[in-house]
mmCIF file of C-alpha atoms in Angstrom:
data_model
loop_
_atom_site.group_PDB
_atom_site.id
_atom_site.type_symbol
_atom_site.label_atom_id
_atom_site.label_comp_id
_atom_site.label_asym_id
_atom_site.label_seq_id
_atom_site.Cartn_x
_atom_site.Cartn_y
_atom_site.Cartn_z
ATOM 1 C CA MET A 1 -118.242 6.041 -103.949
ATOM 2 C CA ASN A 2 -115.194 7.743 -105.462
ATOM 3 C CA LEU A 3 -113.373 4.397 -105.578
ATOM 4 C CA LEU A 4 -116.377 2.786 -107.299
ATOM 5 C CA ALA A 5 -116.499 5.618 -109.829
ATOM 6 C CA ARG A 6 -112.828 5.099 -110.682
ATOM 7 C CA ALA A 7 -113.154 1.331 -110.929
ATOM 8 C CA ALA A 8 -116.426 1.430 -112.906
ATOM 9 C CA PRO A 9 -114.839 1.710 -116.407
ATOM 10 C CA ALA A 10 -112.550 -1.292 -115.853
ATOM 11 C CA ILE A 11 -115.349 -3.355 -114.313
ATOM 12 C CA PHE A 12 -117.656 -2.452 -117.198
ATOM 13 C CA VAL A 13 -115.120 -3.517 -119.858
ATOM 14 C CA LEU A 14 -114.518 -6.838 -118.114
ATOM 15 C CA LEU A 15 -118.216 -7.600 -117.689
ATOM 16 C CA TRP A 16 -119.281 -6.373 -121.140
ATOM 17 C CA SER A 17 -116.607 -8.449 -122.885
ATOM 18 C CA THR A 18 -117.991 -11.656 -121.354
ATOM 19 C CA GLY A 19 -121.297 -11.044 -123.144
ATOM 20 C CA PHE A 20 -119.776 -12.164 -126.439
ATOM 21 C CA VAL A 21 -118.387 -15.276 -124.750
ATOM 22 C CA GLY A 22 -121.761 -16.007 -123.151
ATOM 23 C CA SER A 23 -123.590 -15.729 -126.470
ATOM 24 C CA LYS A 24 -121.030 -18.036 -128.090
ATOM 25 C CA LEU A 25 -121.497 -20.546 -125.263
ATOM 26 C CA GLY A 26 -125.278 -20.658 -125.616
ATOM 27 C CA ALA A 27 -125.525 -20.366 -129.424
ATOM 28 C CA PRO A 28 -125.505 -24.126 -130.225
ATOM 29 C CA TYR A 29 -128.555 -24.786 -128.066
ATOM 30 C CA ILE A 30 -130.996 -21.993 -128.900
ATOM 31 C CA ASP A 31 -131.876 -19.597 -131.723
ATOM 32 C CA PRO A 32 -130.591 -16.043 -131.209
ATOM 33 C CA MET A 33 -133.867 -14.097 -130.938
ATOM 34 C CA VAL A 34 -135.403 -16.776 -128.732
ATOM 35 C CA PHE A 35 -132.269 -16.581 -126.575
ATOM 36 C CA LEU A 36 -132.626 -12.824 -126.169
ATOM 37 C CA THR A 37 -136.392 -12.947 -125.608
ATOM 38 C CA VAL A 38 -136.041 -15.507 -122.807
ATOM 39 C CA ARG A 39 -133.158 -13.494 -121.349
ATOM 40 C CA PHE A 40 -135.137 -10.249 -121.294
ATOM 41 C CA VAL A 41 -138.283 -11.914 -119.901
ATOM 42 C CA VAL A 42 -136.230 -13.445 -117.082
ATOM 43 C CA VAL A 43 -134.357 -10.239 -116.245
ATOM 44 C CA LEU A 44 -137.425 -7.988 -116.103
ATOM 45 C CA PRO A 45 -138.810 -9.326 -112.768
ATOM 46 C CA VAL A 46 -135.334 -9.041 -111.248
ATOM 47 C CA LEU A 47 -135.009 -5.418 -112.325
ATOM 48 C CA ILE A 48 -138.554 -4.554 -111.259
ATOM 49 C CA VAL A 49 -137.855 -5.804 -107.734
ATOM 50 C CA LEU A 50 -134.589 -3.857 -107.615
ATOM 51 C CA ALA A 51 -136.324 -0.764 -108.969
ATOM 52 C CA LEU A 52 -139.116 -0.985 -106.373
ATOM 53 C CA VAL A 53 -136.469 -1.088 -103.649
ATOM 54 C CA LEU A 54 -133.908 1.364 -105.023
ATOM 55 C CA SER A 55 -135.708 3.772 -107.347
ATOM 56 C CA LYS A 56 -136.636 7.164 -105.953
ATOM 57 C CA SER A 57 -139.220 7.759 -108.654
ATOM 58 C CA TRP A 58 -140.727 6.175 -111.751
ATOM 59 C CA PRO A 59 -141.250 8.092 -115.006
ATOM 60 C CA LYS A 60 -144.892 9.152 -115.153
ATOM 61 C CA ASP A 61 -144.767 11.204 -118.331
ATOM 62 C CA PHE A 62 -145.538 9.090 -121.422
ATOM 63 C CA ARG A 63 -142.805 10.899 -123.352
ATOM 64 C CA ALA A 64 -140.165 9.935 -120.753
ATOM 65 C CA ILE A 65 -141.291 6.299 -120.886
ATOM 66 C CA LEU A 66 -141.203 6.362 -124.683
ATOM 67 C CA HIS A 67 -137.611 7.674 -124.639
ATOM 68 C CA CYS A 68 -136.599 4.782 -122.381
ATOM 69 C CA ILE A 69 -138.310 2.286 -124.698
ATOM 70 C CA VAL A 70 -136.576 3.682 -127.804
ATOM 71 C CA THR A 71 -133.224 3.497 -126.020
ATOM 72 C CA GLY A 72 -133.901 -0.138 -125.140
ATOM 73 C CA MET A 73 -134.872 -0.998 -128.709
ATOM 74 C CA LEU A 74 -131.560 0.410 -129.956
ATOM 75 C CA VAL A 75 -129.117 -0.618 -127.215
ATOM 76 C CA HIS A 76 -130.578 -4.026 -126.320
ATOM 77 C CA GLY A 77 -132.933 -5.150 -129.070
ATOM 78 C CA ILE A 78 -131.207 -4.226 -132.336
ATOM 79 C CA TYR A 79 -127.641 -4.214 -131.027
ATOM 80 C CA LEU A 80 -127.732 -7.535 -129.172
ATOM 81 C CA GLY A 81 -129.994 -9.072 -131.796
ATOM 82 C CA GLY A 82 -127.474 -8.324 -134.546
ATOM 83 C CA VAL A 83 -124.512 -9.603 -132.551
ATOM 84 C CA PHE A 84 -126.246 -12.799 -131.391
ATOM 85 C CA TRP A 85 -127.472 -13.546 -134.936
ATOM 86 C CA ALA A 86 -123.977 -13.140 -136.398
ATOM 87 C CA ILE A 87 -122.435 -15.391 -133.756
ATOM 88 C CA LYS A 88 -125.145 -17.995 -134.413
ATOM 89 C CA GLN A 89 -124.073 -17.918 -138.104
ATOM 90 C CA GLY A 90 -120.546 -18.863 -137.033
ATOM 91 C CA MET A 91 -118.822 -15.511 -136.595
ATOM 92 C CA PRO A 92 -116.179 -15.876 -133.838
ATOM 93 C CA ALA A 93 -117.013 -14.085 -130.585
ATOM 94 C CA GLY A 94 -113.716 -12.212 -130.724
ATOM 95 C CA THR A 95 -114.363 -10.994 -134.264
ATOM 96 C CA SER A 96 -117.868 -9.729 -133.517
ATOM 97 C CA SER A 97 -116.565 -7.797 -130.527
ATOM 98 C CA ILE A 98 -113.820 -6.292 -132.672
ATOM 99 C CA ILE A 99 -116.311 -4.931 -135.217
ATOM 100 C CA VAL A 100 -118.416 -3.566 -132.366
ATOM 101 C CA GLY A 101 -115.212 -1.941 -131.168
ATOM 102 C CA LEU A 102 -115.554 0.507 -134.050
ATOM 103 C CA GLN A 103 -118.378 2.107 -132.096
ATOM 104 C CA PRO A 104 -116.304 4.917 -130.489
ATOM 105 C CA VAL A 105 -115.718 6.713 -133.796
ATOM 106 C CA LEU A 106 -119.366 6.540 -134.847
ATOM 107 C CA THR A 107 -120.588 7.519 -131.379
ATOM 108 C CA ALA A 108 -118.215 10.485 -131.269
ATOM 109 C CA LEU A 109 -119.506 11.729 -134.629
ATOM 110 C CA ILE A 110 -123.124 11.440 -133.464
ATOM 111 C CA ALA A 111 -122.295 13.117 -130.136
ATOM 112 C CA VAL A 112 -120.701 16.059 -131.944
ATOM 113 C CA ALA A 113 -123.716 16.433 -134.235
ATOM 114 C CA LEU A 114 -126.521 15.945 -131.707
ATOM 115 C CA LEU A 115 -125.044 16.848 -128.319
ATOM 116 C CA GLY A 116 -122.525 19.481 -129.377
ATOM 117 C CA GLU A 117 -119.690 17.706 -127.552
ATOM 118 C CA SER A 118 -116.226 19.089 -128.174
ATOM 119 C CA ILE A 119 -113.597 16.531 -129.193
ATOM 120 C CA SER A 120 -109.931 17.490 -129.287
ATOM 121 C CA ARG A 121 -107.441 16.641 -132.027
ATOM 122 C CA ARG A 122 -105.670 14.349 -129.576
ATOM 123 C CA HIS A 123 -108.934 12.497 -129.060
ATOM 124 C CA TRP A 124 -109.530 12.073 -132.820
ATOM 125 C CA LEU A 125 -105.929 10.925 -133.345
ATOM 126 C CA ALA A 126 -106.238 8.390 -130.550
ATOM 127 C CA MET A 127 -109.464 7.024 -132.045
ATOM 128 C CA ALA A 128 -107.740 6.657 -135.419
ATOM 129 C CA ILE A 129 -104.899 4.726 -133.760
ATOM 130 C CA GLY A 130 -107.462 2.560 -131.991
ATOM 131 C CA ALA A 131 -109.193 1.806 -135.301
ATOM 132 C CA ILE A 132 -105.841 0.785 -136.831
ATOM 133 C CA GLY A 133 -105.242 -1.471 -133.853
ATOM 134 C CA LEU A 134 -108.635 -3.110 -134.371
ATOM 135 C CA ALA A 135 -107.759 -3.689 -138.037
ATOM 136 C CA PHE A 136 -104.613 -5.533 -136.928
ATOM 137 C CA VAL A 137 -106.663 -7.731 -134.595
ATOM 138 C CA LEU A 138 -109.372 -8.410 -137.189
ATOM 139 C CA GLY A 139 -107.146 -8.743 -140.275
ATOM 140 C CA PRO A 140 -105.730 -12.254 -139.680
ATOM 141 C CA LYS A 141 -109.266 -13.632 -139.300
ATOM 142 C CA LEU A 142 -110.586 -12.370 -142.642
ATOM 143 C CA ASP A 143 -108.711 -15.005 -144.636
ATOM 144 C CA LEU A 144 -110.072 -17.953 -142.667
ATOM 145 C CA ALA A 145 -112.373 -20.074 -144.850
ATOM 146 C CA GLY A 146 -115.585 -21.088 -143.113
ATOM 147 C CA SER A 147 -114.872 -18.737 -140.213
ATOM 148 C CA GLY A 148 -118.363 -17.237 -140.283
ATOM 149 C CA ILE A 149 -116.941 -13.869 -141.346
ATOM 150 C CA THR A 150 -119.021 -13.062 -144.422
ATOM 151 C CA PRO A 151 -120.302 -9.819 -145.956
ATOM 152 C CA VAL A 152 -123.751 -10.566 -144.501
ATOM 153 C CA THR A 153 -122.583 -11.207 -140.934
ATOM 154 C CA ILE A 154 -120.276 -8.182 -141.052
ATOM 155 C CA PHE A 155 -123.135 -5.996 -142.361
ATOM 156 C CA VAL A 156 -125.497 -7.187 -139.606
ATOM 157 C CA VAL A 157 -122.924 -6.447 -136.888
ATOM 158 C CA LEU A 158 -122.298 -3.011 -138.410
ATOM 159 C CA ILE A 159 -126.046 -2.320 -138.125
ATOM 160 C CA ALA A 160 -125.747 -3.393 -134.497
ATOM 161 C CA VAL A 161 -122.854 -0.944 -134.018
ATOM 162 C CA ALA A 162 -124.911 1.883 -135.498
ATOM 163 C CA ALA A 163 -127.815 1.004 -133.182
ATOM 164 C CA ILE A 164 -125.816 1.044 -129.954
ATOM 165 C CA SER A 165 -123.957 4.201 -131.020
ATOM 166 C CA LEU A 166 -127.208 6.047 -131.668
ATOM 167 C CA GLY A 167 -128.769 4.528 -128.550
ATOM 168 C CA THR A 168 -125.894 5.734 -126.367
ATOM 169 C CA VAL A 169 -126.293 9.319 -127.578
ATOM 170 C CA TYR A 170 -130.101 9.060 -127.353
ATOM 171 C CA GLN A 171 -129.768 7.897 -123.737
ATOM 172 C CA LYS A 172 -127.589 10.895 -122.881
ATOM 173 C CA ARG A 173 -129.912 13.332 -124.667
ATOM 174 C CA PHE A 174 -133.377 12.156 -123.633
ATOM 175 C CA VAL A 175 -133.120 9.836 -120.597
ATOM 176 C CA GLN A 176 -130.684 11.888 -118.528
ATOM 177 C CA GLN A 177 -133.201 12.935 -115.841
ATOM 178 C CA THR A 178 -134.998 9.595 -115.458
ATOM 179 C CA ASP A 179 -134.207 7.380 -112.467
ATOM 180 C CA LEU A 180 -131.486 4.948 -113.551
ATOM 181 C CA MET A 181 -133.099 1.708 -112.353
ATOM 182 C CA ALA A 182 -136.606 2.600 -113.501
ATOM 183 C CA ALA A 183 -135.296 3.674 -116.908
ATOM 184 C CA THR A 184 -133.525 0.334 -117.315
ATOM 185 C CA VAL A 185 -136.762 -1.559 -116.653
ATOM 186 C CA TRP A 186 -138.527 0.316 -119.469
ATOM 187 C CA GLN A 187 -135.511 -0.190 -121.740
ATOM 188 C CA TYR A 188 -135.891 -3.962 -121.510
ATOM 189 C CA VAL A 189 -139.576 -3.594 -122.330
ATOM 190 C CA GLY A 190 -138.426 -1.773 -125.471
ATOM 191 C CA ALA A 191 -135.970 -4.570 -126.238
ATOM 192 C CA LEU A 192 -138.815 -7.098 -126.198
ATOM 193 C CA PHE A 193 -140.643 -5.026 -128.816
ATOM 194 C CA VAL A 194 -137.769 -5.979 -131.141
ATOM 195 C CA THR A 195 -136.959 -9.552 -130.144
ATOM 196 C CA ILE A 196 -140.443 -11.054 -129.650
ATOM 197 C CA PRO A 197 -141.643 -10.485 -133.262
ATOM 198 C CA LEU A 198 -138.300 -11.708 -134.642
ATOM 199 C CA SER A 199 -138.319 -14.774 -132.369
ATOM 200 C CA LEU A 200 -141.618 -15.862 -133.936
ATOM 201 C CA THR A 201 -139.692 -16.544 -137.161
ATOM 202 C CA GLU A 202 -137.509 -19.061 -135.293
ATOM 203 C CA SER A 203 -138.224 -22.587 -134.110
ATOM 204 C CA TRP A 204 -138.339 -22.074 -130.327
ATOM 205 C CA GLN A 205 -136.652 -25.454 -129.982
ATOM 206 C CA ILE A 206 -134.445 -25.123 -126.915
ATOM 207 C CA THR A 207 -131.923 -27.754 -125.852
ATOM 208 C CA TRP A 208 -131.494 -27.141 -122.141
ATOM 209 C CA SER A 209 -127.915 -27.985 -121.228
ATOM 210 C CA GLY A 210 -125.540 -27.010 -118.467
ATOM 211 C CA GLU A 211 -123.739 -24.624 -120.811
ATOM 212 C CA LEU A 212 -126.969 -22.891 -121.890
ATOM 213 C CA ILE A 213 -128.235 -22.534 -118.313
ATOM 214 C CA PHE A 214 -124.896 -21.112 -117.200
ATOM 215 C CA ALA A 215 -124.776 -18.733 -120.176
ATOM 216 C CA MET A 216 -128.361 -17.572 -119.545
ATOM 217 C CA ALA A 217 -127.767 -17.022 -115.831
ATOM 218 C CA TRP A 218 -124.532 -15.136 -116.524
ATOM 219 C CA LEU A 219 -126.059 -12.920 -119.200
ATOM 220 C CA VAL A 220 -129.106 -12.140 -117.057
ATOM 221 C CA LEU A 221 -127.391 -11.345 -113.767
ATOM 222 C CA VAL A 222 -123.959 -10.100 -114.807
ATOM 223 C CA LEU A 223 -124.694 -8.457 -118.175
ATOM 224 C CA SER A 224 -128.348 -7.420 -118.152
ATOM 225 C CA VAL A 225 -128.198 -6.155 -114.569
ATOM 226 C CA GLY A 226 -124.592 -5.392 -113.624
ATOM 227 C CA ALA A 227 -122.970 -4.260 -116.883
ATOM 228 C CA ILE A 228 -126.003 -2.389 -118.223
ATOM 229 C CA LEU A 229 -126.476 -0.400 -115.026
ATOM 230 C CA LEU A 230 -122.770 0.466 -115.085
ATOM 231 C CA LEU A 231 -123.063 1.609 -118.717
ATOM 232 C CA MET A 232 -126.073 3.806 -117.937
ATOM 233 C CA LEU A 233 -124.214 5.264 -114.946
ATOM 234 C CA LEU A 234 -121.112 5.993 -117.041
ATOM 235 C CA ILE A 235 -123.199 7.663 -119.751
ATOM 236 C CA ARG A 236 -124.971 9.783 -117.168
ATOM 237 C CA GLU A 237 -121.786 10.896 -115.415
ATOM 238 C CA GLY A 238 -119.432 11.461 -118.369
ATOM 239 C CA ALA A 239 -119.113 12.604 -121.961
ATOM 240 C CA VAL A 240 -120.592 10.107 -124.412
ATOM 241 C CA SER A 241 -117.478 10.093 -126.593
ATOM 242 C CA GLN A 242 -115.280 9.192 -123.603
ATOM 243 C CA VAL A 243 -117.613 6.427 -122.463
ATOM 244 C CA ALA A 244 -117.710 5.065 -126.016
ATOM 245 C CA SER A 245 -113.912 4.853 -126.068
ATOM 246 C CA LEU A 246 -114.171 2.009 -123.537
ATOM 247 C CA PHE A 247 -115.620 -0.166 -126.294
ATOM 248 C CA TYR A 248 -112.182 -0.195 -127.892
ATOM 249 C CA LEU A 249 -111.018 -2.297 -124.933
ATOM 250 C CA VAL A 250 -113.872 -4.802 -125.132
ATOM 251 C CA PRO A 251 -112.485 -6.669 -128.196
ATOM 252 C CA VAL A 252 -109.115 -6.970 -126.474
ATOM 253 C CA ALA A 253 -110.681 -8.599 -123.431
ATOM 254 C CA THR A 254 -112.981 -10.781 -125.546
ATOM 255 C CA ALA A 255 -110.166 -11.949 -127.826
ATOM 256 C CA VAL A 256 -108.132 -13.051 -124.808
ATOM 257 C CA GLU A 257 -111.149 -14.773 -123.233
ATOM 258 C CA SER A 258 -112.011 -16.520 -126.530
ATOM 259 C CA TYR A 259 -108.404 -17.666 -126.875
ATOM 260 C CA PHE A 260 -108.532 -19.488 -123.556
ATOM 261 C CA LEU A 261 -112.151 -20.707 -123.700
ATOM 262 C CA PHE A 262 -112.706 -21.535 -127.397
ATOM 263 C CA GLY A 263 -109.184 -21.879 -128.797
ATOM 264 C CA GLU A 264 -109.629 -18.910 -131.168
ATOM 265 C CA SER A 265 -106.388 -17.640 -132.700
ATOM 266 C CA LEU A 266 -104.250 -14.930 -131.143
ATOM 267 C CA THR A 267 -101.265 -14.012 -133.354
ATOM 268 C CA PRO A 268 -98.384 -11.565 -132.730
ATOM 269 C CA VAL A 269 -100.037 -9.115 -135.159
ATOM 270 C CA GLN A 270 -103.251 -9.264 -133.145
ATOM 271 C CA ILE A 271 -101.359 -8.740 -129.894
ATOM 272 C CA GLY A 272 -99.659 -5.706 -131.447
ATOM 273 C CA GLY A 273 -103.091 -4.391 -132.428
ATOM 274 C CA MET A 274 -104.246 -4.843 -128.839
ATOM 275 C CA VAL A 275 -101.348 -2.725 -127.602
ATOM 276 C CA LEU A 276 -102.395 0.057 -130.001
ATOM 277 C CA VAL A 277 -105.997 -0.169 -128.814
ATOM 278 C CA ILE A 278 -105.055 0.027 -125.145
ATOM 279 C CA SER A 279 -102.745 2.967 -125.821
ATOM 280 C CA ALA A 280 -105.511 4.769 -127.716
ATOM 281 C CA VAL A 281 -108.053 4.341 -124.911
ATOM 282 C CA LEU A 282 -105.587 5.488 -122.264
ATOM 283 C CA THR A 283 -104.871 8.586 -124.371
ATOM 284 C CA ILE A 284 -108.569 9.337 -124.860
ATOM 285 C CA ARG A 285 -109.399 8.977 -121.185
ATOM 286 C CA LYS A 286 -106.356 10.887 -119.925
ATOM 287 C CA ARG A 287 -107.403 14.169 -118.411
ATOM 288 C CA PRO A 288 -105.603 17.203 -119.795
ATOM 289 C CA ALA A 289 -103.069 18.773 -117.481
ATOM 290 C CA LYS A 290 -104.237 21.847 -115.605
ATOM 291 C CA ARG A 291 -102.638 25.052 -116.790
#
């Protein structure tokens, strides 16, 4: 269990980063809210079965269930909805993950205000360095005409960042005592409260292809089950600001994956930015020496 706990952050980053690649892979064949609605409907029976087998208890208090639903609306519905919509509009997968990588700073600010977490100067400095590194990775893409990076797509992804940042803190504050698996089931119910109404504005014309089926299967099993449960576990076991710092690494992994899978650019400046990001996260997660 100790080995799993140590490996969990690295596994989470690797799995979470593939979500942007999966959404890019399926985007040509299905509208974004329809994509998410189908994904959540498919994953719910899987999670319910797992919860019936593994959960020690289900939340019986309406307030506890409501907290799980609100968390799901923020972390899955609004966050993923914003990211998937932006990618559907042509924003590169690597770029969307980079903007989402700004989450640690916003999450840390919310955690200080609502949870009273203490963040050291070293931590703030490392987050600033990480933000500079992200700017280096994002900068070369801003001048690309027709790249899908527009004020509207950037604004929508920023809303998504705010949603997952608030949802992460909300999860730590209000869903801490709820069984992990059972809470996740209710969170996906909350996500559907967001995606189903929005999907009704789309065409529901789905072109079933090998790429879409693979992307759907990957996002359901690997992301919606594996990565999300890891995220909830990390939030439960650690400080929110430290867990959020892992999102700095996600753009690095996604940019590399997009380079090999989609031919997206990867310049020396971007690589230098990645080095800064990795250094920042290692500094944030380094435990202070015992006196």
